[in-house]
Amino acid sequence: MRTTTVGQIKSEFMKEQYRNQQSLFTQSDLSGLENLDYKPGAAPYLRGAYESMYTGKPWTIRQYTGFGSAEETNRAFKKSLSEGASGLSVAFDLPTHLGFDSTDSRAIAEVGKTGVAIDSVDDMKRLFEGINLNDVSVSMTMNGAILPVLAAFLVAAQENGFNIGDLKGTIQNDILKEFMVRNTWIHAPTPSLKISTDIIEYLSHNAPSFNSQSISGYHFQEAGAEPSLELALTLANAKIYLDNAQARNLDLNTFCHRLSFFFGVGMNFFDEIAKLRAARVLWSNEVIQRGGNAKAARMKIHCQTSGWSLAEQEPHNNLIRTTIEAMSAIFGGTQSLHTNAFDEALSIPTEESARLALNTQLILQEETGITDIVDPWGGSYFMESRTQQIINQTQQWLTLIENNGGVIKALESGWIHQIIHQQALQTQADIDANRKPFIGVNRYQSDYKPTNIRKIDNKAIIQNQQKSIEALKLKRSDKHVTLALNELTQAAQSGTRNLLALTMEAIRARATIGECTNALLKVWPRYNPTVSFSANQYGDLRSNESEWHRVKKKVSAVRKHHSKKPKILLCKLGLDGHDRGIKTVAAGLSDIGFDATLTPLFLTPEDIVELFLKDNYCALGISMLSGSHVELVSKVANKLVANASFTRDNLPLFVGGIIPHEDDQLLKDAGVKSIFRPGTVIEVIADQIVMNITTLTNYPKKLAII
Ligand code: MLC
Ligand code: 5AD
């Protein structure tokens, strides 16, 4: 079973890709389905979590927002609320996610870039200054540094006069999917799961209106999973969380209704609606089978339109994609929704693109009449049978996960990574081969480039964070902080006390997020798994194409010259763990003839240079999605030029990812030879690399011109 490939699974589970096999559905497709008798607001909630659905209360418009400093993000929150948003959602920067203070040398390049920088409870107070937390619910996407960040939120709320018993909101607290795809873990899985259960326990006792988890499928979809696999992995993880909470003797009917869910909604219009309907049924059945009541069994969902489905090419097309995806989420009965900005594939949103994204929801909510009807797809021959099909497919995936040892074993063995990666490769091959339509990317291309994108210059932010940390340290009692941090370390060691309660005391004493993390790292060091990719699948899917073969021959000519495959080192750099792209590139380059090595995540420029110089690599490829490419890639280039026999001109350095065009020159000046943006097909990448390495080094003329 362990060797199951996507090819096998495809024949079992997946419909013919991108086209429905059956085009007409009739009453006969409903035969045997129980679905038709289900009522909205009643278990198993097929037709919606609430009886009145949007006629009682429309979905919450909740836009994921965060950049720069707490003050800047606070202004963006207030703007969003004044423009019609009905909830808030915090995007933290990568250093905060990984428990580094903004002053840490590993953090500096990424402070405030893809989210807001939070170092302490004082930053958290600035983040929510002037916002009434009794009225507005706040979601926080936090999993790695969850203890100090959630503690800072709770203590900030208390110090601002709110009773934590009244707070409404959600903390993501879904660590398993971090290990599977999102990659902002800090400690190993076992201690991380203890932390997660501590949070459920603390919140269910002290903040009963706060959702203690947002169990996520979104990131599986972004990493490549199709809808039923996304759903299966989400439910498999949710069941582990239930097991752990129940093993702690928490009462299902006390905590379970505060476990919420989060799904991605991509361009697979009908299946996304069916997926949300199927999700509610499967969860309800699971909870009721464990003895939960109807309230505990009600699945509540947040959705986000898919970032991956958006293109860098002709970005205004993304407004249309996002609108269609938002409609799937709404028809599926989501409780809360984030719609992506159209410039997603270029940078984080500008004021203009953020406003358009929000307006997309306002228009759907207020102009279309969509909110007047509860579950408008209910009873549709097609939708009901598709929902049942997704239920069946999801159950088959769940069985397959069990056959691979259950979710934890399948995670540790790499099976889960592999299955998702293989689906990503399938999709990429189909786009690259123009089998899966992607307007403006593989057909109807144009040269249009937008100019106005948000750039974060974080020098001033870093200085401010430094000053705030200094001010915080001046006014605190170091003795008190040390005592609180020691207590945290001891509690991690003993495993018997609730870590959130203790972290709140350290945070209240003005320990920083980094200091709290370090106190735990003494017991549970940073986790560092290897990353792998699948060979042969992508190449097999492209094997009929002439362009693929043309470039493969070129790589082969280089191989013959060296009597071995050209070695390429591929890596992510810094704290960014979004590795779908680099894994796809590694698989593709390997299949086209390179000897590709993929490094573990979270390497510093120093680490990368050391690895590169250790072996006989002919090229270095770096994937950057965090907006820190200029700082971090330049450091790599400078070190290579300083330490080895490279000049800027002959550095075999390549960069891929979200790179604004205006940064091209800076990167080229540093020594980067080619920049590959989302949507670049593998053979173009391979061709460029071969062309560059054969002209850069002393190759015979014949090779340089192939
Ligand atoms: C709602 N209510 C109703 C009703 N509709 N009551 C009667 N009839 C109706 N029709 C009541 C609910 O019971 C609830 O009360 C209250 O109104 C609020 O409704 P809700 O449905 O709970 O909505 P909300 O508060 O918005 O909560 C939605 C949620 C929550 C449960 C899904 O967990 C949430 O907001 N999640 C957001 C997660 C998020 O934004 N994540 C961003 C991830 S970005 P009561 O009393 O029952 O509470 C990311 C990207 C990355 O992760 O970085 O990788
Ligand atoms: N602001 C707005 N949206 C963001 N995303 C990530 N960071 C931000 C941010 N700071 C969104 C993107 C991405 C998804 C993970 O979350 O849509 O695809």
Short mmCIF file of C-alpha atoms in Angstrom, two decimals, residues 197-625:
data_model
loop_
_atom_site.label_atom_id
_atom_site.label_comp_id
_atom_site.label_asym_id
_atom_site.label_seq_id
_atom_site.Cartn_x
_atom_site.Cartn_y
_atom_site.Cartn_z
CA THR A 197 -4.60 20.30 23.30
CA ASP A 198 -3.56 22.68 26.12
CA ILE A 199 -5.08 25.46 24.06
CA ILE A 200 -8.36 23.66 23.48
CA GLU A 201 -8.51 22.89 27.20
CA TYR A 202 -7.74 26.42 28.35
CA LEU A 203 -10.10 28.13 25.92
CA SER A 204 -13.00 25.77 26.53
CA HIS A 205 -12.76 26.55 30.25
CA ASN A 206 -11.93 30.26 30.11
CA ALA A 207 -13.03 31.64 26.75
CA PRO A 208 -16.03 29.52 25.79
CA SER A 209 -17.04 31.78 22.88
CA PHE A 210 -13.64 31.51 21.23
CA ASN A 211 -13.15 28.88 18.50
CA SER A 212 -10.12 26.93 19.68
CA GLN A 213 -9.17 25.56 16.26
CA SER A 214 -9.63 26.25 12.59
CA ILE A 215 -8.85 22.84 11.17
CA SER A 216 -7.59 23.52 7.71
CA GLY A 217 -7.97 21.98 4.32
CA TYR A 218 -7.07 25.21 2.52
CA HIS A 219 -3.35 24.56 2.71
CA PHE A 220 -3.70 21.06 1.28
CA GLN A 221 -5.48 22.48 -1.70
CA GLU A 222 -2.83 25.17 -2.10
CA ALA A 223 -0.15 22.48 -1.96
CA GLY A 224 -1.86 20.51 -4.73
CA ALA A 225 -4.62 18.32 -3.24
CA GLU A 226 -7.87 17.96 -5.17
CA PRO A 227 -11.11 18.49 -3.19
CA SER A 228 -11.76 15.00 -1.80
CA LEU A 229 -8.13 14.58 -0.70
CA GLU A 230 -8.25 18.04 0.90
CA LEU A 231 -11.35 17.00 2.79
CA ALA A 232 -10.01 13.61 3.83
CA LEU A 233 -6.79 15.05 5.24
CA THR A 234 -8.71 17.74 7.11
CA LEU A 235 -11.02 15.19 8.70
CA ALA A 236 -8.18 12.78 9.45
CA ASN A 237 -6.39 15.55 11.35
CA ALA A 238 -9.59 16.64 13.09
CA LYS A 239 -10.08 13.11 14.36
CA ILE A 240 -6.60 13.14 15.94
CA TYR A 241 -7.47 16.41 17.71
CA LEU A 242 -10.68 14.85 18.99
CA ASP A 243 -8.80 11.77 20.18
CA ASN A 244 -6.26 13.92 22.03
CA ALA A 245 -8.86 16.14 23.68
CA GLN A 246 -10.97 13.15 24.66
CA ALA A 247 -7.87 11.40 26.02
CA ARG A 248 -7.54 14.43 28.32
CA ASN A 249 -11.06 13.79 29.51
CA LEU A 250 -12.45 16.93 27.92
CA ASP A 251 -16.19 16.62 27.37
CA LEU A 252 -17.02 16.39 23.68
CA ASN A 253 -20.17 18.43 24.18
CA THR A 254 -18.21 21.21 25.88
CA PHE A 255 -15.35 21.77 23.44
CA CYS A 256 -16.34 20.28 20.10
CA HIS A 257 -18.70 23.02 18.90
CA ARG A 258 -15.71 25.40 19.11
CA LEU A 259 -13.60 23.37 16.69
CA SER A 260 -14.15 25.14 13.40
CA PHE A 261 -12.98 24.32 9.89
CA PHE A 262 -11.29 26.12 7.03
CA PHE A 263 -11.36 25.12 3.37
CA GLY A 264 -9.85 26.42 0.20
CA VAL A 265 -12.14 27.12 -2.71
CA GLY A 266 -10.59 26.80 -6.14
CA MET A 267 -11.85 26.89 -9.70
CA ASN A 268 -13.45 23.47 -9.59
CA PHE A 269 -16.83 25.21 -9.28
CA PHE A 270 -19.30 22.39 -8.63
CA ASP A 271 -16.95 20.16 -6.65
CA GLU A 272 -16.13 22.96 -4.24
CA ILE A 273 -19.82 23.41 -3.41
CA ALA A 274 -20.25 19.66 -3.05
CA LYS A 275 -17.12 19.46 -0.90
CA LEU A 276 -18.51 21.83 1.76
CA ARG A 277 -21.84 19.99 1.83
CA ALA A 278 -20.02 16.64 2.09
CA ALA A 279 -17.72 17.98 4.81
CA ARG A 280 -20.58 18.85 7.11
CA VAL A 281 -22.15 15.40 6.75
CA LEU A 282 -18.93 13.49 7.36
CA TRP A 283 -18.03 15.56 10.42
CA SER A 284 -21.50 15.38 11.89
CA ASN A 285 -21.54 11.60 11.54
CA GLU A 286 -18.11 11.32 13.15
CA VAL A 287 -19.02 13.47 16.16
CA ILE A 288 -22.40 11.84 16.70
CA GLN A 289 -20.83 8.42 16.47
CA ARG A 290 -18.49 9.49 19.31
CA GLY A 291 -21.48 10.45 21.43
CA GLY A 292 -21.58 14.16 20.61
CA ASN A 293 -24.85 16.08 20.51
CA ALA A 294 -26.23 18.00 17.52
CA LYS A 295 -24.54 21.25 18.59
CA ALA A 296 -21.17 19.53 18.85
CA ALA A 297 -21.71 17.95 15.44
CA ARG A 298 -22.40 21.23 13.60
CA MET A 299 -19.46 21.98 11.32
CA LYS A 300 -18.79 25.70 10.93
CA ILE A 301 -16.61 26.73 8.05
CA HIS A 302 -14.38 29.58 6.97
CA CYS A 303 -13.36 29.63 3.30
CA GLN A 304 -10.65 31.38 1.40
CA THR A 305 -10.54 31.61 -2.35
CA SER A 306 -7.50 29.87 -3.76
CA GLY A 307 -4.25 31.79 -4.02
CA TRP A 308 -2.71 29.12 -6.18
CA SER A 309 -5.47 29.38 -8.80
CA LEU A 310 -4.51 32.99 -9.49
CA ALA A 311 -2.03 34.03 -12.15
CA GLU A 312 0.72 36.57 -12.27
CA GLN A 313 -0.06 37.04 -15.97
CA GLU A 314 -2.92 39.52 -16.61
CA PRO A 315 -3.71 39.77 -12.91
CA HIS A 316 -7.08 41.46 -13.38
CA ASN A 317 -8.39 38.09 -14.56
CA ASN A 318 -7.98 37.10 -10.94
CA LEU A 319 -10.91 39.31 -9.94
CA ILE A 320 -13.11 37.09 -12.05
CA ARG A 321 -11.61 33.87 -10.72
CA THR A 322 -12.04 35.05 -7.14
CA THR A 323 -15.66 36.02 -7.70
CA ILE A 324 -16.47 32.57 -9.09
CA GLU A 325 -14.66 30.86 -6.21
CA ALA A 326 -16.45 33.05 -3.67
CA MET A 327 -19.76 31.93 -5.18
CA SER A 328 -18.81 28.28 -4.62
CA ALA A 329 -18.02 29.02 -0.98
CA ILE A 330 -21.34 30.79 -0.53
CA PHE A 331 -23.40 28.16 -2.34
CA GLY A 332 -21.61 25.61 -0.14
CA GLY A 333 -22.80 27.51 2.96
CA THR A 334 -19.62 28.99 4.40
CA GLN A 335 -19.87 30.95 7.69
CA SER A 336 -16.99 33.29 6.98
CA LEU A 337 -15.06 34.18 3.82
CA HIS A 338 -11.81 35.75 2.64
CA THR A 339 -11.63 36.75 -1.01
CA ASN A 340 -8.12 37.12 -2.40
CA ALA A 341 -6.85 40.29 -3.96
CA PHE A 342 -6.18 40.19 -7.70
CA ASP A 343 -2.48 41.03 -7.21
CA GLU A 344 -1.98 37.95 -5.01
CA ALA A 345 0.62 36.41 -7.32
CA LEU A 346 2.66 39.63 -7.30
CA SER A 347 2.72 40.78 -3.69
CA ILE A 348 0.46 41.33 -0.70
CA PRO A 349 -2.58 43.51 -1.51
CA THR A 350 -2.46 47.23 -2.15
CA GLU A 351 -5.22 49.42 -0.68
CA GLU A 352 -6.96 49.32 -4.04
CA SER A 353 -6.80 45.57 -4.57
CA ALA A 354 -7.81 44.90 -0.94
CA ARG A 355 -10.85 47.10 -1.41
CA LEU A 356 -11.86 45.37 -4.63
CA ALA A 357 -11.53 41.99 -2.92
CA LEU A 358 -13.80 43.11 -0.10
CA ASN A 359 -16.26 44.70 -2.53
CA THR A 360 -16.52 41.37 -4.32
CA GLN A 361 -18.15 39.99 -1.20
CA LEU A 362 -20.31 43.05 -0.60
CA ILE A 363 -21.68 42.84 -4.12
CA LEU A 364 -22.43 39.14 -3.77
CA GLN A 365 -23.98 39.70 -0.35
CA GLU A 366 -26.07 42.77 -1.07
CA GLU A 367 -26.79 42.99 -4.81
CA THR A 368 -27.47 39.47 -6.02
CA GLY A 369 -30.20 37.94 -3.87
CA ILE A 370 -27.93 34.95 -3.18
CA THR A 371 -28.51 35.38 0.56
CA ASP A 372 -32.30 35.01 0.20
CA ILE A 373 -32.29 31.28 -0.41
CA VAL A 374 -31.08 28.56 1.94
CA ASP A 375 -28.98 25.96 0.11
CA PRO A 376 -30.18 26.81 -3.41
CA TRP A 377 -28.52 23.68 -4.83
CA GLY A 378 -30.44 21.34 -2.52
CA GLY A 379 -32.24 18.61 -4.44
CA SER A 380 -30.36 19.20 -7.69
CA TYR A 381 -29.90 15.85 -9.41
CA PHE A 382 -26.31 16.73 -10.14
CA MET A 383 -25.33 18.44 -6.87
CA GLU A 384 -26.81 15.83 -4.59
CA SER A 385 -25.18 12.98 -6.46
CA ARG A 386 -21.87 14.83 -6.68
CA THR A 387 -22.02 15.50 -2.91
CA GLN A 388 -22.51 11.80 -2.31
CA GLN A 389 -19.65 11.01 -4.68
CA ILE A 390 -17.33 13.32 -2.74
CA ILE A 391 -18.46 11.71 0.51
CA ASN A 392 -17.58 8.32 -0.97
CA GLN A 393 -14.24 9.45 -2.39
CA THR A 394 -13.32 11.09 0.91
CA GLN A 395 -14.14 7.92 2.80
CA GLN A 396 -11.93 5.96 0.42
CA TRP A 397 -9.07 8.38 1.03
CA LEU A 398 -9.63 8.03 4.79
CA THR A 399 -9.39 4.25 4.44
CA LEU A 400 -6.21 4.60 2.42
CA ILE A 401 -4.73 6.84 5.13
CA GLU A 402 -5.62 4.19 7.71
CA ASN A 403 -4.03 1.50 5.52
CA ASN A 404 -0.86 3.57 5.56
CA GLY A 405 -0.71 3.44 9.33
CA GLY A 406 -3.06 6.30 10.21
CA VAL A 407 -2.39 9.98 9.87
CA ILE A 408 0.63 10.28 12.17
CA LYS A 409 2.48 7.30 10.68
CA ALA A 410 1.56 8.37 7.15
CA LEU A 411 2.95 11.81 7.98
CA GLU A 412 6.17 10.43 9.44
CA SER A 413 6.72 8.03 6.54
CA GLY A 414 6.33 10.87 4.05
CA TRP A 415 3.30 9.21 2.40
CA ILE A 416 1.06 12.23 2.91
CA HIS A 417 3.61 14.64 1.47
CA GLN A 418 4.07 12.33 -1.46
CA ILE A 419 0.38 11.99 -2.29
CA ILE A 420 -0.18 15.75 -2.25
CA HIS A 421 3.01 16.42 -4.19
CA GLN A 422 2.00 13.87 -6.81
CA GLN A 423 -1.34 15.59 -7.32
CA ALA A 424 0.49 18.90 -7.63
CA LEU A 425 2.77 17.41 -10.29
CA GLN A 426 -0.22 16.08 -12.20
CA THR A 427 -1.83 19.53 -12.21
CA GLN A 428 1.40 21.25 -13.18
CA ALA A 429 2.05 18.83 -16.03
CA ASP A 430 -1.49 19.36 -17.29
CA ILE A 431 -1.09 23.13 -17.22
CA ASP A 432 2.37 23.03 -18.80
CA ALA A 433 1.08 20.71 -21.52
CA ASN A 434 -1.96 22.99 -22.05
CA ARG A 435 -4.37 20.21 -21.15
CA LYS A 436 -5.77 22.18 -18.22
CA PRO A 437 -6.86 25.62 -19.42
CA PHE A 438 -5.36 28.61 -17.61
CA ILE A 439 -6.32 31.81 -19.40
CA GLY A 440 -3.41 34.19 -19.92
CA VAL A 441 -0.99 31.48 -18.76
CA ASN A 442 -1.15 28.62 -21.25
CA ARG A 443 -3.54 30.22 -23.74
CA TYR A 444 -4.64 33.73 -24.87
CA GLN A 445 -1.45 35.23 -23.40
CA SER A 446 -0.74 38.96 -23.47
CA ASP A 447 2.12 41.18 -22.32
CA TYR A 448 0.05 43.33 -19.96
CA LYS A 449 1.85 44.09 -16.68
CA PRO A 450 0.34 46.01 -13.77
CA THR A 451 2.53 48.64 -12.19
CA ASN A 452 1.04 49.40 -8.82
CA ILE A 453 2.05 46.73 -6.32
CA ARG A 454 2.73 46.98 -2.61
CA LYS A 455 6.37 46.94 -1.58
CA ILE A 456 7.35 46.69 2.04
CA ASP A 457 10.55 48.46 2.90
CA ASN A 458 11.10 47.09 6.36
CA LYS A 459 14.07 49.18 7.54
CA ALA A 460 11.89 51.60 9.51
CA ILE A 461 9.74 48.74 10.82
CA ILE A 462 12.80 46.88 12.13
CA GLN A 463 14.05 50.04 13.86
CA ASN A 464 10.67 50.59 15.48
CA GLN A 465 10.44 47.00 16.63
CA GLN A 466 13.94 47.30 18.10
CA LYS A 467 12.94 50.45 19.98
CA SER A 468 9.73 48.85 21.25
CA ILE A 469 11.59 45.78 22.50
CA GLU A 470 14.15 48.03 24.24
CA ALA A 471 11.36 50.06 25.87
CA LEU A 472 9.59 46.88 26.95
CA LYS A 473 12.77 45.49 28.51
CA LEU A 474 13.48 48.75 30.34
CA LYS A 475 10.18 48.88 32.13
CA ARG A 476 9.89 45.19 33.10
CA SER A 477 11.30 43.32 36.05
CA ASP A 478 13.88 40.97 34.57
CA LYS A 479 13.72 38.85 37.68
CA HIS A 480 9.99 38.40 37.30
CA VAL A 481 10.40 37.56 33.59
CA THR A 482 13.14 35.01 34.27
CA LEU A 483 11.02 33.32 36.92
CA ALA A 484 8.03 33.09 34.60
CA LEU A 485 10.16 31.76 31.74
CA ASN A 486 11.84 29.18 33.98
CA GLU A 487 8.45 28.02 35.10
CA LEU A 488 7.45 27.60 31.47
CA THR A 489 10.55 25.51 30.75
CA GLN A 490 9.89 23.35 33.81
CA ALA A 491 6.26 22.85 32.83
CA ALA A 492 7.34 21.75 29.35
CA GLN A 493 9.67 19.27 31.00
CA SER A 494 7.10 17.87 33.40
CA GLY A 495 4.23 17.90 30.90
CA THR A 496 1.64 18.22 33.63
CA ARG A 497 0.56 21.88 33.58
CA ASN A 498 -1.37 23.92 31.04
CA LEU A 499 1.21 25.82 29.02
CA LEU A 500 -1.12 28.57 27.83
CA ALA A 501 -1.91 29.71 31.36
CA LEU A 502 1.82 29.83 32.17
CA THR A 503 2.73 31.59 28.93
CA MET A 504 0.15 34.25 29.73
CA GLU A 505 2.01 34.96 32.96
CA ALA A 506 5.34 35.29 31.15
CA ILE A 507 3.78 37.55 28.52
CA ARG A 508 2.07 39.65 31.21
CA ALA A 509 5.48 40.12 32.83
CA ARG A 510 6.64 41.45 29.40
CA ALA A 511 8.57 38.48 28.09
CA THR A 512 8.81 38.69 24.29
CA ILE A 513 7.45 36.14 21.80
CA GLY A 514 11.04 35.03 21.10
CA GLU A 515 11.89 34.63 24.79
CA CYS A 516 8.82 32.46 25.43
CA THR A 517 9.71 30.35 22.39
CA ASN A 518 13.30 29.96 23.60
CA ALA A 519 12.05 28.81 27.00
CA LEU A 520 10.24 25.95 25.25
CA LEU A 521 13.09 25.26 22.83
CA LYS A 522 15.25 24.33 25.82
CA VAL A 523 13.08 21.24 26.18
CA TRP A 524 11.78 20.81 22.64
CA PRO A 525 14.40 21.84 20.06
CA ARG A 526 13.53 23.08 16.59
CA TYR A 527 12.25 20.29 14.38
CA ASN A 528 14.09 19.79 11.12
CA PRO A 529 12.66 17.19 8.74
CA THR A 530 14.04 16.48 5.27
CA VAL A 531 12.13 17.45 2.13
CA SER A 532 11.75 15.14 -0.84
CA PHE A 533 10.23 15.10 -4.30
CA SER A 534 8.95 12.40 -6.65
CA ALA A 535 10.98 11.45 -9.69
CA ASN A 536 9.59 10.34 -13.06
CA GLN A 537 5.92 11.25 -12.70
CA TYR A 538 6.08 14.77 -14.14
CA GLY A 539 8.39 13.65 -16.96
CA ASP A 540 6.11 10.76 -17.87
CA LEU A 541 3.18 13.17 -18.13
CA ARG A 542 5.15 15.40 -20.53
CA SER A 543 6.80 12.62 -22.49
CA ASN A 544 4.80 13.12 -25.68
CA GLU A 545 5.84 16.72 -26.21
CA SER A 546 8.48 17.87 -28.63
CA GLU A 547 9.65 20.89 -26.62
CA TRP A 548 10.22 18.71 -23.57
CA HIS A 549 12.33 16.37 -25.67
CA ARG A 550 14.27 19.18 -27.30
CA VAL A 551 15.39 20.52 -23.92
CA LYS A 552 15.96 17.05 -22.50
CA LYS A 553 18.45 16.48 -25.32
CA LYS A 554 20.29 19.66 -24.38
CA VAL A 555 20.59 18.54 -20.77
CA SER A 556 21.76 15.20 -22.02
CA ALA A 557 24.50 16.87 -24.09
CA VAL A 558 25.78 18.52 -20.90
CA ARG A 559 25.64 15.17 -19.15
CA LYS A 560 27.67 13.52 -21.89
CA HIS A 561 30.27 16.26 -21.70
CA HIS A 562 30.70 15.72 -17.95
CA SER A 563 30.05 11.98 -18.05
CA LYS A 564 27.49 12.60 -15.32
CA LYS A 565 24.24 14.47 -14.84
CA PRO A 566 24.61 18.21 -14.12
CA LYS A 567 24.08 18.71 -10.39
CA ILE A 568 21.74 21.45 -9.24
CA LEU A 569 21.05 22.53 -5.66
CA LEU A 570 17.50 23.78 -5.06
CA CYS A 571 16.34 25.51 -1.92
CA LYS A 572 13.97 27.82 -0.11
CA LEU A 573 15.77 30.61 1.66
CA GLY A 574 14.94 32.15 5.02
CA LEU A 575 11.74 31.49 6.94
CA ASP A 576 9.37 30.92 4.02
CA GLY A 577 8.10 27.34 3.94
CA HIS A 578 5.82 27.45 0.86
CA ASP A 579 7.47 24.60 -0.98
CA ARG A 580 4.94 23.45 -3.58
CA GLY A 581 6.80 25.35 -6.30
CA ILE A 582 10.34 24.26 -5.48
CA LYS A 583 9.28 20.62 -5.11
CA THR A 584 7.63 20.77 -8.53
CA VAL A 585 10.72 22.36 -10.05
CA ALA A 586 12.96 19.76 -8.39
CA ALA A 587 10.83 16.92 -9.78
CA GLY A 588 10.69 18.50 -13.25
CA LEU A 589 14.41 19.28 -13.47
CA SER A 590 15.25 15.82 -12.23
CA ASP A 591 13.03 14.27 -14.91
CA ILE A 592 14.54 16.39 -17.64
CA GLY A 593 18.02 15.16 -16.78
CA PHE A 594 19.48 17.12 -13.86
CA ASP A 595 20.77 15.57 -10.67
CA ALA A 596 18.60 17.72 -8.39
CA THR A 597 19.08 18.04 -4.63
CA LEU A 598 16.46 19.74 -2.48
CA THR A 599 17.64 21.22 0.84
CA PRO A 600 15.66 21.22 4.11
CA LEU A 601 13.65 24.36 4.87
CA PHE A 602 14.66 27.45 6.84
CA LEU A 603 18.27 27.70 5.75
CA THR A 604 20.20 30.94 6.12
CA PRO A 605 22.30 32.38 3.26
CA GLU A 606 25.38 31.06 5.12
CA ASP A 607 23.91 27.53 5.26
CA ILE A 608 23.09 27.57 1.54
CA VAL A 609 26.53 28.78 0.51
CA GLU A 610 28.15 26.11 2.64
CA LEU A 611 26.02 23.38 1.09
CA PHE A 612 26.59 24.69 -2.44
CA LEU A 613 30.35 24.78 -2.07
CA LYS A 614 30.52 21.36 -0.47
CA ASP A 615 29.68 19.51 -3.65
CA ASN A 616 30.22 19.88 -7.33
CA TYR A 617 27.02 21.76 -8.20
CA CYS A 618 26.79 23.52 -11.53
CA ALA A 619 23.80 25.68 -10.53
CA LEU A 620 21.93 27.01 -7.51
CA GLY A 621 18.17 27.61 -7.69
CA ILE A 622 16.39 29.57 -4.96
CA SER A 623 12.62 29.85 -4.54
CA MET A 624 11.36 32.99 -2.81
CA LEU A 625 7.77 33.90 -1.99
#
